[in-house]
Amino acid sequence: MTQSPQRVAIVTGAARGIGAATAQRLAADGLAVAVIDLEEAAAKGTVDAIEAAGGRALAVGADVSDAEQVQAAVTRVAEELGAPTVLVNNAGVTRDNLLFKMTESDWDTVMGVHLRGSFLMARAAQKYMVEQKWGRIVNLSSTSALGNRGQTNYSTAKAGLQGFTKTLAIELGKFGVTANCIAPGFIVSDMTRATAERIGEDWDTYVAARAKEIPVARAGQVEDIAHTVSFFVSEGAGFVSGQVIYVAGGPKA
Ligand SMILES: NC(=O)c1ccc[n+]([C@@H]2O[C@H](COP(=O)([O-])OP(=O)(O)OC[C@H]3O[C@@H](n4cnc5c(N)ncnc54)[C@H](O)[C@@H]3O)[C@@H](O)[C@H]2O)c1
């Protein structure tokens, strides 16, 4: 029996948090994984964990909002790991503030990483997917897309990613490429820890308060999101496209 070649995935913002868990999960599923983050050295930790578990991975430093760095990163992945046919747009930042205090830089930074970053990555990677007539794109939205106080920038970007996903699904479907969106609720990560710190709340108290609002009565873990990515990326999910799934322990967090 001939063995089919190993699929290659790119996960952005995968030095830590949801991205790191997703990279490790896809590697455990049998894919080679490019771990992209701002600093190559930071991405190396995830690569080491994947390799220690017997997987294949590559650390790449790139700012996803920079077109030249994105193109260089995707080309390097294709040369060193193989043609990337799975893309998880996970890199993200928050710059929370009430509207009257939000600066133009807060707005532009969040749009740059989430929207411009996902656009640049998808544009660079789609070539390999179209060539192979197979691909999977998963974009990270958020329950904040439904509106969240202090996050006009972030909720706009996360709602925008849902429209972006649906349009990718329509444009790329005939090439065997699916595009789907995951909208996590409250997930324990450095991002949510930073939010608790910023508003001056004790972390355990903060998590307990969030869990109280969640129907399954617990905070989300990074593995909850990695599991959902794994489903969208799986061979059997080829008829699921243009969808937004809220992974929030209930209809929404
Ligand atoms: N944690 C949550 O509760 C939650 C909820 C909903 C959605 N999300 C989304 O899930 C994704 C991951 O969140 P997380 O909680 O793991 O965050 P995190 O802050 O722990 O990790 C984000 C990673 O993205 C990287 N990154 C930031 N800007 C980048 C850039 N320009 N180029 C490349 N890498 C960059 C960071 O260095 C970091 O490693 C984000 O898109 C976030 O908005 C998180």
Coordinates of C-alpha atoms and ligand atoms in Angstrom, one line a residue:
M1 CA 0.0 0.0 0.0
T2 CA 1.4 3.5 -0.8
Q3 CA 1.4 5.9 2.0
S4 CA 0.0 9.3 1.2
P5 CA 2.4 12.3 1.9
Q6 CA 2.2 13.9 5.3
R7 CA 0.0 17.0 5.3
V8 CA 1.6 20.3 6.4
A9 CA -0.2 22.8 8.7
I10 CA 0.7 26.4 9.6
V11 CA -0.6 27.6 13.0
T12 CA 0.0 31.3 13.7
G13 CA 0.5 32.7 17.2
A14 CA 1.5 29.2 18.2
A15 CA 4.2 30.0 20.8
R16 CA 1.7 29.7 23.6
G17 CA -2.0 29.3 24.5
I18 CA -4.6 28.1 22.0
G19 CA -2.1 28.2 19.1
A20 CA 0.4 26.0 21.0
A21 CA -2.2 23.5 22.0
T22 CA -3.6 23.4 18.4
A23 CA -0.1 22.9 16.9
Q24 CA 0.5 20.0 19.3
R25 CA -2.9 18.5 18.5
L26 CA -2.4 18.7 14.8
A27 CA 1.0 17.1 15.1
A28 CA -0.5 14.3 17.2
D29 CA -3.1 13.9 14.4
G30 CA -0.1 13.2 12.1
L31 CA 0.5 16.5 10.4
A32 CA 3.8 18.3 10.1
V33 CA 3.4 21.7 11.8
A34 CA 4.9 25.2 11.2
V35 CA 4.7 27.1 14.4
I36 CA 4.6 30.8 13.6
D37 CA 4.9 33.5 16.1
L38 CA 6.5 37.0 16.4
E39 CA 9.8 35.5 17.7
E40 CA 11.3 32.3 16.3
A41 CA 12.9 31.6 19.7
A42 CA 9.4 31.7 21.4
A43 CA 8.0 29.4 18.8
K44 CA 10.8 26.9 19.5
G45 CA 9.2 25.8 22.8
T46 CA 6.2 24.4 20.9
V47 CA 8.4 22.8 18.3
D48 CA 10.4 21.1 21.1
A49 CA 7.2 19.7 22.6
I50 CA 6.0 18.4 19.3
E51 CA 9.4 16.8 18.5
A52 CA 9.6 15.2 22.0
A53 CA 6.3 13.6 21.2
G54 CA 7.7 12.2 18.0
G55 CA 6.2 14.8 15.6
R56 CA 7.7 17.0 12.9
A57 CA 7.6 20.8 13.3
L58 CA 9.4 24.0 12.3
A59 CA 9.7 27.3 14.3
V60 CA 9.2 30.4 12.2
G61 CA 9.4 34.0 13.4
A62 CA 7.0 36.4 11.6
D63 CA 4.6 39.3 12.2
V64 CA 1.4 38.2 10.5
S65 CA 0.4 41.8 9.8
D66 CA 3.6 42.4 7.7
A67 CA 3.1 41.3 4.0
E68 CA 6.8 40.6 3.3
Q69 CA 7.3 38.6 6.5
V70 CA 4.2 36.5 5.8
Q71 CA 5.4 35.7 2.2
A72 CA 8.9 34.8 3.4
A73 CA 7.5 32.6 6.2
V74 CA 5.1 30.7 4.0
T75 CA 7.8 30.2 1.3
R76 CA 10.1 28.9 4.0
V77 CA 7.5 26.5 5.3
A78 CA 6.9 25.1 1.8
E79 CA 10.7 24.6 1.3
E80 CA 11.5 23.1 4.7
L81 CA 8.4 21.2 5.7
G82 CA 6.4 20.9 2.5
A83 CA 3.5 22.6 0.8
P84 CA 1.2 24.0 3.5
T85 CA -2.4 22.9 2.9
V86 CA -3.8 23.6 6.4
L87 CA -3.8 27.1 7.8
V88 CA -5.0 28.1 11.3
N89 CA -5.2 31.9 11.7
N90 CA -4.9 32.1 15.5
A91 CA -2.5 35.0 16.2
G92 CA -4.2 37.6 18.2
V93 CA -3.9 40.6 20.5
T94 CA -6.3 42.7 22.6
R95 CA -6.1 46.5 23.1
D96 CA -9.2 46.9 25.2
N97 CA -10.7 50.3 26.1
L98 CA -14.0 52.0 26.2
L99 CA -14.7 53.8 22.9
F100 CA -14.0 57.3 24.2
K101 CA -10.6 56.2 25.4
M102 CA -9.7 54.0 22.5
T103 CA -6.7 55.3 20.5
E104 CA -6.2 55.0 16.8
S105 CA -3.2 52.8 17.5
D106 CA -5.4 50.4 19.7
W107 CA -7.8 50.1 16.7
D108 CA -5.2 49.7 14.0
T109 CA -3.1 47.2 16.0
V110 CA -6.1 44.9 16.5
M111 CA -7.3 45.2 12.9
G112 CA -3.7 44.6 11.7
V113 CA -3.1 41.4 13.5
H114 CA -6.6 39.7 13.2
L115 CA -7.9 41.0 9.9
R116 CA -4.9 42.0 7.8
G117 CA -2.9 39.1 9.3
S118 CA -5.5 36.4 8.5
F119 CA -5.9 37.9 5.0
L120 CA -2.2 38.0 4.3
M121 CA -1.7 34.4 5.6
A122 CA -4.7 33.0 3.6
R123 CA -3.6 34.8 0.4
A124 CA -0.1 33.4 0.7
A125 CA -1.1 29.8 1.6
Q126 CA -4.1 29.4 -0.7
K127 CA -1.7 28.8 -3.7
Y128 CA -0.5 25.5 -2.2
M129 CA -4.0 24.4 -1.4
V130 CA -5.4 25.2 -4.9
E131 CA -2.4 23.4 -6.5
Q132 CA -3.1 20.3 -4.4
K133 CA -6.9 20.6 -4.8
W134 CA -7.2 20.2 -1.0
G135 CA -7.0 22.6 1.9
R136 CA -8.3 23.6 5.3
I137 CA -8.5 27.1 6.7
V138 CA -9.6 27.7 10.2
N139 CA -9.9 31.2 11.6
L140 CA -10.2 32.2 15.2
S141 CA -13.2 34.4 15.9
S142 CA -14.6 35.0 19.4
T143 CA -17.9 35.3 21.3
S144 CA -16.9 39.0 21.4
A145 CA -18.0 39.1 17.8
L146 CA -21.5 39.4 19.3
G147 CA -20.5 42.5 21.2
N148 CA -18.4 43.1 24.3
R149 CA -18.0 46.2 26.4
G150 CA -14.5 47.7 26.0
Q151 CA -13.8 45.8 22.8
T152 CA -15.1 47.8 19.8
N153 CA -11.8 47.0 18.0
Y154 CA -11.6 43.4 18.9
S155 CA -15.3 42.6 18.4
T156 CA -15.3 44.3 15.0
A157 CA -12.2 42.3 14.0
K158 CA -13.7 39.0 15.3
A159 CA -17.0 39.7 13.5
G160 CA -15.1 40.6 10.4
L161 CA -13.3 37.2 10.4
Q162 CA -16.7 35.5 10.2
G163 CA -17.5 37.3 6.9
F164 CA -13.9 36.6 5.7
T165 CA -14.4 32.9 6.4
K166 CA -17.7 32.6 4.6
T167 CA -16.2 34.3 1.5
L168 CA -13.1 32.1 1.5
A169 CA -15.5 29.1 1.6
I170 CA -17.3 30.4 -1.4
E171 CA -14.2 31.3 -3.4
L172 CA -12.1 28.3 -2.6
G173 CA -14.6 25.5 -2.3
K174 CA -14.3 24.3 -5.9
F175 CA -10.6 23.6 -5.2
G176 CA -11.4 21.3 -2.4
V177 CA -10.6 23.9 0.2
T178 CA -12.9 24.4 3.2
A179 CA -12.8 27.5 5.5
N180 CA -14.4 27.6 8.9
C181 CA -14.4 29.8 12.0
I182 CA -14.2 28.9 15.7
A183 CA -15.6 31.5 18.1
P184 CA -14.2 30.6 21.6
G185 CA -15.8 31.8 24.8
F186 CA -13.8 32.2 27.9
I187 CA -10.5 30.2 27.6
V188 CA -7.8 30.0 30.3
S189 CA -4.7 31.6 28.6
D190 CA -2.2 34.4 29.0
M191 CA -4.6 36.6 27.1
T192 CA -7.4 36.2 29.7
R193 CA -4.9 36.4 32.5
A194 CA -3.8 39.7 31.2
T195 CA -7.4 40.9 31.1
A196 CA -7.9 39.9 34.8
E197 CA -4.7 41.7 35.7
R198 CA -5.7 44.8 33.8
I199 CA -9.0 45.2 35.6
G200 CA -7.3 44.4 38.9
E201 CA -9.1 41.1 39.7
D202 CA -7.6 38.1 41.4
W203 CA -7.2 35.3 38.8
D204 CA -9.0 32.5 40.7
T205 CA -11.9 34.9 41.5
Y206 CA -12.1 36.0 37.9
V207 CA -12.2 32.4 36.5
A208 CA -14.8 31.4 39.1
A209 CA -17.0 34.4 38.1
R210 CA -16.7 33.5 34.4
A211 CA -17.4 29.9 35.0
K212 CA -20.6 30.8 36.8
E213 CA -22.0 32.4 33.6
I214 CA -21.1 29.4 31.4
P215 CA -23.8 26.6 31.0
V216 CA -21.3 23.7 31.4
A217 CA -20.1 25.4 34.6
R218 CA -16.4 25.6 33.9
A219 CA -13.8 27.7 32.1
G220 CA -12.7 26.6 28.6
Q221 CA -9.2 25.1 28.2
V222 CA -6.9 25.5 25.2
E223 CA -7.5 21.8 24.4
D224 CA -11.2 22.5 23.9
I225 CA -10.3 24.7 20.9
A226 CA -7.6 22.5 19.6
H227 CA -10.1 19.6 19.5
T228 CA -12.5 21.6 17.4
V229 CA -9.7 22.7 15.0
S230 CA -8.8 19.0 14.6
F231 CA -12.3 18.2 13.5
F232 CA -12.4 21.0 10.9
V233 CA -9.0 19.9 9.6
S234 CA -9.8 16.2 9.4
E235 CA -10.2 14.4 6.1
G236 CA -13.9 13.6 6.9
A237 CA -14.9 17.3 7.4
G238 CA -14.7 18.1 3.6
F239 CA -18.4 18.9 3.4
V240 CA -18.4 21.4 6.3
S241 CA -17.5 24.9 5.1
G242 CA -18.3 28.5 5.8
Q243 CA -19.4 27.7 9.3
V244 CA -18.9 29.5 12.6
I245 CA -18.9 27.2 15.7
Y246 CA -19.2 28.8 19.1
V247 CA -17.0 26.7 21.5
A248 CA -18.1 28.4 24.6
G249 CA -19.6 25.8 27.0
G250 CA -23.1 26.9 25.9
P251 CA -24.8 28.9 23.1
K252 CA -22.4 31.7 24.0
A253 CA -20.3 32.5 27.0
Ligands
LIG1 N1 -8.4 33.1 25.4 C1 -9.6 33.4 25.1 O1 -10.5 33.4 26.0 C2 -10.1 33.6 23.7 C3 -11.4 33.8 23.4 C4 -11.8 34.0 22.1 C5 -10.9 34.1 21.1 N2 -9.6 34.0 21.4 C6 -8.7 34.1 20.2 O2 -7.9 32.9 20.1 C7 -6.6 33.3 19.6 C8 -5.5 32.8 20.6 O3 -5.7 33.4 21.9 P1 -4.9 33.0 23.2 O4 -5.8 33.2 24.3 O5 -4.1 31.8 23.0 O6 -3.8 34.3 23.2 P2 -2.4 34.5 23.7 O7 -2.2 35.9 23.9 O8 -2.0 33.5 24.8 O9 -1.5 34.0 22.4 C9 -1.5 34.7 21.2 C10 -0.2 34.5 20.5 O10 -0.3 35.2 19.3 C11 1.0 35.8 19.0 N3 0.9 37.0 18.2 C12 0.4 38.2 18.5 N4 0.5 39.1 17.5 C13 1.2 38.4 16.5 C14 1.6 38.8 15.2 N5 1.4 40.0 14.8 N6 2.2 37.9 14.5 C15 2.4 36.6 14.9 N7 2.0 36.2 16.2 C16 1.4 37.1 16.9 C17 1.5 36.1 20.4 O11 3.0 36.3 20.5 C18 1.1 34.9 21.2 O12 2.0 33.9 21.2 C19 -6.6 34.8 19.4 O13 -6.9 35.1 18.1 C20 -7.7 35.2 20.3 O14 -8.2 36.5 20.0 C21 -9.1 33.7 22.6

